[in-house]
Coordinates of C-alpha atoms in Angstrom, one line a residue:
M1 CA 17.0 -12.9 -10.6
R2 CA 19.3 -10.0 -10.0
L3 CA 22.9 -9.4 -11.1
G4 CA 25.3 -6.7 -10.0
L5 CA 28.6 -5.3 -11.3
K6 CA 30.9 -2.9 -9.4
P7 CA 33.9 -2.2 -11.7
T8 CA 35.3 0.6 -9.5
A9 CA 34.9 2.0 -6.0
H10 CA 32.7 4.9 -7.4
S11 CA 30.4 3.2 -9.9
A12 CA 28.0 0.3 -9.9
L13 CA 25.6 -1.5 -12.3
T14 CA 22.7 -3.6 -11.2
A15 CA 20.1 -5.4 -13.4
G16 CA 17.3 -7.8 -12.5
A17 CA 14.2 -9.6 -13.8
V18 CA 11.1 -11.2 -12.3
L19 CA 8.8 -13.6 -14.1
K20 CA 5.3 -14.3 -12.7
N21 CA 2.8 -16.9 -13.8
Y22 CA -0.4 -17.8 -12.0
G23 CA -3.0 -20.3 -13.2
G24 CA -5.6 -19.1 -10.7
T25 CA -8.3 -21.0 -8.8
A26 CA -10.9 -20.1 -11.4
A27 CA -11.0 -19.7 -15.1
D28 CA -10.9 -15.9 -14.9
E29 CA -7.8 -15.5 -12.7
K30 CA -4.9 -16.3 -15.1
Y31 CA -2.0 -14.0 -14.7
R32 CA 1.3 -13.5 -16.5
A33 CA 3.8 -10.7 -15.8
Q34 CA 7.4 -9.7 -16.4
K35 CA 9.4 -7.1 -14.6
V36 CA 12.9 -5.8 -15.6
N37 CA 14.9 -3.3 -13.6
L38 CA 18.2 -1.5 -14.2
S39 CA 20.3 0.8 -12.0
V40 CA 23.4 2.7 -12.9
E41 CA 25.2 4.6 -10.1
R42 CA 28.2 6.9 -10.0
R43 CA 29.7 8.7 -6.9
F44 CA 31.6 11.9 -7.1
G45 CA 33.4 12.4 -3.8
P46 CA 32.0 11.6 -0.4
Q47 CA 28.7 13.6 -0.7
W48 CA 27.7 13.5 -4.4
R49 CA 25.8 10.6 -6.0
L50 CA 24.1 10.4 -9.4
R51 CA 21.8 7.4 -10.2
Y52 CA 19.7 6.3 -13.2
L53 CA 16.8 3.9 -12.7
L54 CA 14.8 1.9 -15.3
L55 CA 11.7 -0.2 -14.5
L56 CA 9.8 -2.1 -17.2
N57 CA 6.5 -3.8 -16.3
K58 CA 4.5 -6.0 -18.7
M59 CA 1.3 -7.8 -17.7
D60 CA -1.4 -10.0 -19.3
R61 CA -4.2 -11.2 -17.0
D62 CA -7.9 -12.0 -16.7
V63 CA -9.6 -9.7 -14.2
P64 CA -11.6 -11.7 -11.6
W65 CA -15.1 -10.5 -11.2
S66 CA -17.8 -11.1 -8.6
T67 CA -20.1 -14.1 -9.1
S68 CA -23.0 -11.9 -8.0
T69 CA -22.7 -9.5 -11.0
P70 CA -23.8 -11.7 -14.0
Q71 CA -24.7 -8.5 -16.0
V72 CA -21.0 -7.5 -16.2
P73 CA -18.9 -9.3 -18.8
F74 CA -15.5 -10.8 -18.0
L75 CA -12.5 -8.5 -18.6
H76 CA -9.1 -9.2 -19.9
E77 CA -6.3 -6.7 -19.4
K78 CA -2.9 -6.0 -21.0
L79 CA -0.4 -3.5 -19.6
D80 CA 2.9 -2.0 -20.7
R81 CA 4.6 0.4 -18.4
Y82 CA 8.0 2.1 -18.5
D83 CA 9.5 4.2 -15.6
H84 CA 12.7 6.2 -15.9
G85 CA 14.3 7.9 -12.9
L86 CA 17.2 10.2 -12.3
S87 CA 18.4 10.8 -8.8
L88 CA 21.0 13.4 -7.6
Q89 CA 22.1 13.6 -3.9
A90 CA 24.4 16.5 -3.0
H91 CA 25.2 17.0 0.7
R92 CA 21.9 18.0 2.3
V93 CA 19.9 18.3 -1.0
S94 CA 18.3 15.5 -3.0
V95 CA 16.6 15.8 -6.4
F96 CA 14.6 13.1 -8.1
W97 CA 13.0 13.1 -11.5
Q98 CA 10.7 10.3 -12.8
Y99 CA 8.9 9.8 -16.1
T100 CA 6.2 7.1 -16.5
D101 CA 4.7 5.9 -19.8
L102 CA 1.8 3.6 -19.6
H103 CA -0.3 1.7 -22.2
R104 CA -3.3 -0.4 -21.1
E105 CA -5.9 -2.4 -23.1
F106 CA -9.2 -3.9 -21.8
Y107 CA -11.2 -6.6 -23.5
H108 CA -14.7 -7.8 -22.7
R109 CA -14.6 -11.6 -23.2
P110 CA -15.4 -13.3 -25.5
T111 CA -15.1 -10.3 -27.8
P112 CA -11.5 -10.3 -29.2
A113 CA -11.5 -6.5 -30.0
A114 CA -10.2 -4.0 -27.4
Q115 CA -13.1 -2.2 -25.7
Q116 CA -10.9 0.4 -24.1
I117 CA -7.4 1.6 -24.8
Q118 CA -5.6 3.9 -22.3
N119 CA -2.4 5.9 -22.9
A120 CA -1.0 7.8 -19.9
G121 CA 2.1 9.6 -19.0
R122 CA 3.4 11.3 -15.9
S123 CA 6.4 13.4 -15.0
R124 CA 7.4 14.1 -11.4
L125 CA 10.1 16.3 -9.9
L126 CA 10.8 16.0 -6.2
M127 CA 13.3 18.2 -4.3
Q128 CA 14.1 17.8 -0.5
Y129 CA 16.4 19.6 1.9
G130 CA 17.2 18.8 5.5
R131 CA 19.6 20.0 8.1
R132 CA 20.1 20.2 11.9
L133 CA 19.7 23.5 13.6
G134 CA 21.1 22.9 17.1
P135 CA 18.6 20.6 18.9
V136 CA 16.1 20.9 16.1
Q137 CA 15.8 18.9 12.8
W138 CA 14.4 20.8 9.8
H139 CA 13.1 19.2 6.6
S140 CA 11.5 20.9 3.6
G141 CA 10.6 19.8 0.1
G142 CA 8.5 20.4 -2.9
L143 CA 6.9 18.2 -5.6
W144 CA 5.8 19.1 -9.2
Q145 CA 3.8 16.6 -11.2
H146 CA 2.2 16.7 -14.6
S147 CA 0.0 13.8 -15.9
R148 CA -2.1 13.1 -18.9
M149 CA -4.6 10.3 -19.6
E150 CA -6.1 9.5 -23.0
I151 CA -8.9 6.9 -23.4
S152 CA -9.4 6.3 -27.1
G153 CA -12.6 7.7 -28.4
R154 CA -13.8 8.8 -24.9
S155 CA -11.6 11.3 -23.1
D156 CA -8.3 13.2 -23.0
S157 CA -7.3 14.9 -19.8
R158 CA -4.2 16.7 -18.4
R159 CA -3.5 17.8 -14.9
G160 CA -0.7 19.5 -13.0
D161 CA -0.2 19.1 -9.2
L162 CA 2.0 21.0 -6.8
E163 CA 3.1 20.3 -3.2
A164 CA 5.3 22.0 -0.7
W165 CA 6.0 21.1 2.9
T166 CA 8.2 22.0 5.8
Q167 CA 8.7 20.2 9.2
L168 CA 10.5 21.0 12.4
G169 CA 11.2 18.4 15.1
S170 CA 13.4 17.3 17.9
T171 CA 16.2 14.7 17.5
A172 CA 15.3 11.1 17.7
H173 CA 16.8 10.5 21.2
A174 CA 15.4 13.6 22.9
P175 CA 13.4 13.1 26.2
W176 CA 10.4 14.8 24.5
F177 CA 10.0 13.9 20.9
W178 CA 7.9 16.4 18.9
L179 CA 7.3 17.1 15.2
A180 CA 5.2 19.9 13.7
G181 CA 4.7 20.5 10.0
V182 CA 2.5 22.0 7.4
Q183 CA 1.9 20.9 3.8
A184 CA 0.3 22.9 0.9
Q185 CA -1.3 20.9 -1.9
R186 CA -2.8 22.0 -5.2
R187 CA -4.4 19.2 -7.3
G188 CA -5.2 20.4 -10.8
D189 CA -7.8 23.2 -10.8
Q190 CA -8.8 22.5 -7.2
K191 CA -8.2 25.1 -4.4
T192 CA -4.9 25.0 -2.5
A193 CA -5.3 23.0 0.6
V194 CA -3.2 23.7 3.8
L195 CA -2.7 20.5 5.8
P196 CA -1.1 20.6 9.3
Q197 CA 0.4 17.7 11.2
V198 CA 1.6 17.3 14.8
Q199 CA 3.3 14.4 16.7
V200 CA 4.4 14.3 20.3
A201 CA 6.1 11.3 22.1
R202 CA 7.3 10.9 25.6
T203 CA 9.0 8.1 27.7
L204 CA 6.8 8.0 30.8
A205 CA 8.9 5.5 32.8
A206 CA 11.3 2.7 32.3
G207 CA 9.9 0.7 29.4
W208 CA 6.7 2.8 29.0
N209 CA 6.4 5.0 25.8
S210 CA 3.5 7.2 24.7
R211 CA 2.7 9.0 21.4
L212 CA -0.1 11.4 20.3
W213 CA -0.6 12.6 16.7
Y214 CA -2.9 14.7 14.5
G215 CA -3.0 14.9 10.7
S216 CA -5.2 15.9 7.8
H217 CA -5.6 15.1 4.1
V218 CA -7.9 16.0 1.2
T219 CA -10.0 13.8 -1.2
C220 CA -10.0 15.4 -4.7
A221 CA -13.1 15.6 -6.7
G222 CA -13.1 13.5 -9.9
L223 CA -14.7 10.8 -12.0
S224 CA -14.2 7.1 -11.2
G225 CA -11.5 5.4 -13.3
G226 CA -13.5 2.2 -13.9
C227 CA -13.1 -0.3 -16.6
G228 CA -16.6 0.0 -18.0
V229 CA -19.0 2.9 -18.0
E230 CA -17.8 5.6 -15.5
S231 CA -20.7 5.7 -13.1
Y232 CA -19.5 7.7 -10.1
V233 CA -18.4 11.2 -9.2
A234 CA -16.5 12.1 -6.0
G235 CA -16.6 15.5 -4.4
D236 CA -19.1 17.8 -2.7
R237 CA -22.1 19.5 -4.4
A238 CA -19.8 22.2 -5.9
F239 CA -17.5 19.5 -7.2
E240 CA -14.7 20.6 -4.9
Q241 CA -12.3 18.5 -2.8
E242 CA -13.3 17.4 0.7
R243 CA -11.0 17.5 3.8
S244 CA -10.5 14.8 6.4
D245 CA -8.8 14.8 9.8
Q246 CA -7.3 12.1 12.0
W247 CA -6.4 12.0 15.7
G248 CA -4.7 9.2 17.6
G249 CA -2.7 8.1 20.6
A250 CA -0.7 5.0 21.5
L251 CA 0.8 3.5 24.7
E252 CA 3.6 0.9 24.6
K253 CA 5.2 -1.3 27.3
N254 CA 8.6 -2.9 26.6
S255 CA 10.6 -5.4 28.6
D256 CA 13.1 -8.1 27.9
A257 CA 10.5 -10.8 27.2
V258 CA 7.3 -9.0 26.4
R259 CA 5.9 -6.0 24.5
Y260 CA 2.3 -4.7 24.8
F261 CA 0.8 -1.8 22.9
I262 CA -2.6 -0.2 22.5
S263 CA -3.5 2.4 19.9
V264 CA -6.7 4.5 19.7
S265 CA -7.5 6.6 16.6
Y266 CA -10.4 8.7 15.4
S267 CA -10.9 9.9 11.8
S268 CA -13.5 12.2 10.3
D269 CA -13.8 11.6 6.6
R270 CA -16.2 13.8 4.6
M271 CA -16.5 12.2 1.2
T272 CA -19.5 12.4 -1.2
L273 CA -19.8 9.6 -3.8
S274 CA -22.7 10.0 -6.3
S275 CA -24.1 8.1 -9.1
L276 CA -23.9 9.9 -12.4
P277 CA -26.9 8.5 -14.2
S278 CA -29.3 9.5 -11.5
Q279 CA -27.3 12.3 -9.8
T280 CA -28.2 10.7 -6.5
A281 CA -25.7 11.0 -3.6
A282 CA -25.1 7.4 -2.7
F283 CA -22.6 8.0 0.2
T284 CA -22.8 11.4 1.8
Q285 CA -22.5 10.9 5.5
D286 CA -19.6 12.1 7.5
A287 CA -17.5 9.0 8.1
N288 CA -16.6 9.2 11.7
R289 CA -14.6 6.1 12.5
W290 CA -13.0 4.9 15.8
A291 CA -10.4 2.2 15.7
V292 CA -8.6 0.4 18.6
D293 CA -5.6 -1.8 18.0
I294 CA -4.2 -4.1 20.7
G295 CA -1.1 -6.2 20.3
V296 CA 1.3 -8.4 22.3
E297 CA 4.7 -9.9 21.5
Q298 CA 5.7 -12.6 24.1
K299 CA 8.9 -14.5 24.2
L300 CA 8.0 -17.9 25.7
N301 CA 11.5 -19.3 25.9
R302 CA 14.8 -19.3 23.9
C303 CA 13.1 -20.7 20.7
F304 CA 9.4 -20.0 20.9
S305 CA 7.5 -16.7 20.7
F306 CA 3.9 -15.6 20.5
Y307 CA 2.5 -12.7 18.5
A308 CA -1.1 -11.4 18.4
D309 CA -2.9 -8.3 17.1
L310 CA -6.6 -7.3 17.4
R311 CA -8.3 -4.5 15.7
Q312 CA -11.8 -3.2 16.5
T313 CA -13.5 -0.4 14.5
R314 CA -16.7 1.5 14.8
D315 CA -18.1 3.9 12.2
N316 CA -21.3 5.4 11.0
E317 CA -20.5 5.5 7.3
K318 CA -22.1 3.6 4.4
D319 CA -19.0 2.3 2.7
P320 CA -19.1 1.0 -0.9
L321 CA -16.6 -1.6 0.2
P322 CA -17.3 -2.2 3.9
Q323 CA -14.5 -3.6 6.1
P324 CA -15.2 -6.0 9.0
A325 CA -15.5 -4.4 12.4
Q326 CA -13.1 -7.0 13.9
Q327 CA -9.8 -8.2 12.5
A328 CA -7.4 -10.5 14.3
W329 CA -4.0 -12.0 13.6
G330 CA -1.8 -14.3 15.7
C331 CA 0.9 -16.9 15.4
V332 CA 3.4 -19.0 17.4
Q333 CA 7.0 -18.8 16.1
Y334 CA 9.9 -21.3 16.4
A335 CA 13.3 -19.8 15.7
N336 CA 16.7 -21.4 16.1
I337 CA 20.2 -21.1 14.7
F338 CA 22.4 -24.1 14.2
F339 CA 26.0 -24.8 13.2
S340 CA 27.5 -21.5 14.4
G341 CA 25.1 -19.4 12.3
D342 CA 25.3 -21.3 9.1
L343 CA 21.7 -22.6 9.4
D344 CA 18.8 -20.4 10.5
V345 CA 15.3 -22.0 10.8
R346 CA 12.0 -20.1 11.4
L347 CA 8.6 -21.7 11.5
R348 CA 5.3 -19.8 12.1
V349 CA 1.9 -21.3 12.5
G350 CA -1.0 -18.9 13.0
F351 CA -4.3 -17.5 11.8
N352 CA -6.1 -14.5 10.2
G353 CA -9.6 -13.7 11.4
W354 CA -12.3 -11.4 10.1
G355 CA -15.6 -10.5 11.7
E356 CA -18.9 -10.2 9.9
R357 CA -18.7 -8.5 6.5
G358 CA -21.6 -6.7 4.8
E359 CA -22.4 -6.9 1.1
N360 CA -20.5 -4.5 -1.1
S361 CA -22.5 -1.8 -3.0
L362 CA -19.8 -0.6 -5.3
M363 CA -22.0 -1.0 -8.4
P364 CA -25.6 -0.8 -7.3
G365 CA -28.0 -2.0 -9.9
T366 CA -25.6 -4.4 -11.5
R367 CA -25.3 -7.0 -8.8
L368 CA -27.6 -9.5 -7.1
P369 CA -28.4 -9.0 -3.4
S370 CA -26.2 -11.1 -1.0
P371 CA -26.4 -11.8 2.7
A372 CA -23.7 -10.6 5.1
L373 CA -20.7 -12.9 5.5
S374 CA -20.2 -14.8 8.8
P375 CA -17.0 -14.4 10.8
V376 CA -14.2 -16.7 9.7
V377 CA -10.8 -17.8 11.0
V378 CA -8.2 -19.0 8.4
P379 CA -5.0 -20.8 9.4
F380 CA -1.6 -20.4 7.8
A381 CA 1.9 -21.8 8.1
H382 CA 5.3 -20.3 7.0
L383 CA 8.7 -22.0 7.0
G384 CA 11.9 -20.1 6.2
V385 CA 15.3 -21.7 6.1
K386 CA 18.6 -19.7 5.6
I387 CA 21.7 -21.7 4.7
K388 CA 24.7 -19.3 4.6
S389 CA 23.8 -17.0 1.6
A390 CA 20.8 -19.0 0.4
R391 CA 17.2 -18.7 1.6
L392 CA 14.3 -21.0 1.0
F393 CA 10.7 -20.3 2.1
F394 CA 7.3 -22.1 2.0
M395 CA 4.0 -20.3 2.7
L396 CA 0.9 -22.5 3.0
R397 CA -2.3 -20.4 3.3
N398 CA -5.7 -21.9 4.4
F399 CA -4.2 -25.3 4.9
A400 CA -7.6 -26.4 6.4
G401 CA -9.3 -25.8 3.1
I402 CA -12.0 -23.4 4.4
D403 CA -14.5 -21.9 2.0
Y404 CA -14.6 -18.2 2.6
Q405 CA -15.0 -14.8 1.0
L406 CA -13.6 -11.4 2.1
L407 CA -16.0 -9.6 -0.3
P408 CA -19.4 -11.2 -1.3
G409 CA -19.0 -13.0 -4.6
Y410 CA -15.2 -13.2 -4.6
M411 CA -14.0 -16.7 -3.5
M412 CA -10.6 -16.9 -1.8
P413 CA -8.1 -19.7 -2.7
K414 CA -8.1 -23.0 -0.8
Q415 CA -4.7 -24.4 0.4
Q416 CA -2.6 -22.0 -1.5
L417 CA 1.1 -22.9 -1.5
R418 CA 3.8 -20.3 -2.3
W419 CA 7.5 -21.1 -2.2
G420 CA 10.7 -19.4 -3.3
F421 CA 14.5 -19.7 -3.4
V422 CA 16.9 -16.8 -3.1
W423 CA 20.7 -17.0 -3.4
D424 CA 22.9 -14.1 -2.9
F425 CA 26.4 -14.7 -4.2
F426 CA 29.4 -12.4 -4.6
D427 CA 32.5 -12.7 -6.8

């Protein structure tokens, strides 16, 4: 539910609330949550705007756990989180400040006493500036962040992060689109990382578009933030951050009735994940991953359309949460508008598909061995109806009632139905 008030042409007040309740498909999946948001806005002239934001999240849930890890007790989690934000936009400059306060408790069932209590806070200050210099667009910005995390009786940590970036690029409708930028990051006591990025796009012919890109990022060293005993450390042998790079290219064909695209990307992730008790490096290989994405959007006639996407990956890494090498999605859509636009009906029937999935090894030594999961195709149906300013939707997932898992030991729901009603009204 969301309510808004606009008493004058220069001020506005918006408040909303969301209630969530989920019984779960198993005894350890119950979920209750409440979310409250508030926004107060004031404009000063055509180019100045001041805005205050408040977001409150409360959650009480059972944490689903793998059936193949009987040694690990069930967990129950309670969460309280407050976010305050203050935004100022003045001509080409924008400033945003955010403060977050978080309190979380974990319980090992059936023990009623809290096994872990976390108190955390974070303050962020973001500043951005952009302008046009002839045929070139220029954007720059900076971010300062200070965070703290206290786990009662176990740890108390504080960290400051800094980021600064600048970008130069052509305008959106230039024959040659290009973008070049560099970002400097400093995470806590880690070394400053300089990360470049480049994008180039070109219209080759009528309806044919191409794009090339390169980017990089870093993975910071640190301990895992698990619910139980912290058993992993990330980082190289010197406990320093590790850098990763990504290259890619895409080709797209557009016409009135059909759109095709193909994208090829390559990433080189160098991440070390070690087990603390034995100090053995569990995952140390360079993760060289290729990915190919192919998609089509075909308009069959005035009302029916067809959509499909296929993703194929190949890598040499030993991933603690391995992803399937093949993923597919497709659907047929019926869309029509009746009564001069007063009734809009859209129906989609389709499928999600996953190839073979290997067993997860996130917590070696605590789980029973499991075989690889076979490929699976799961159907879905979605109906959306819009009647003037009201919207009604129904989503039926896995209506065939297929037994399947995306990760070994974690059963997915059968015949899950979601529905909702939205009404936008103005007075």
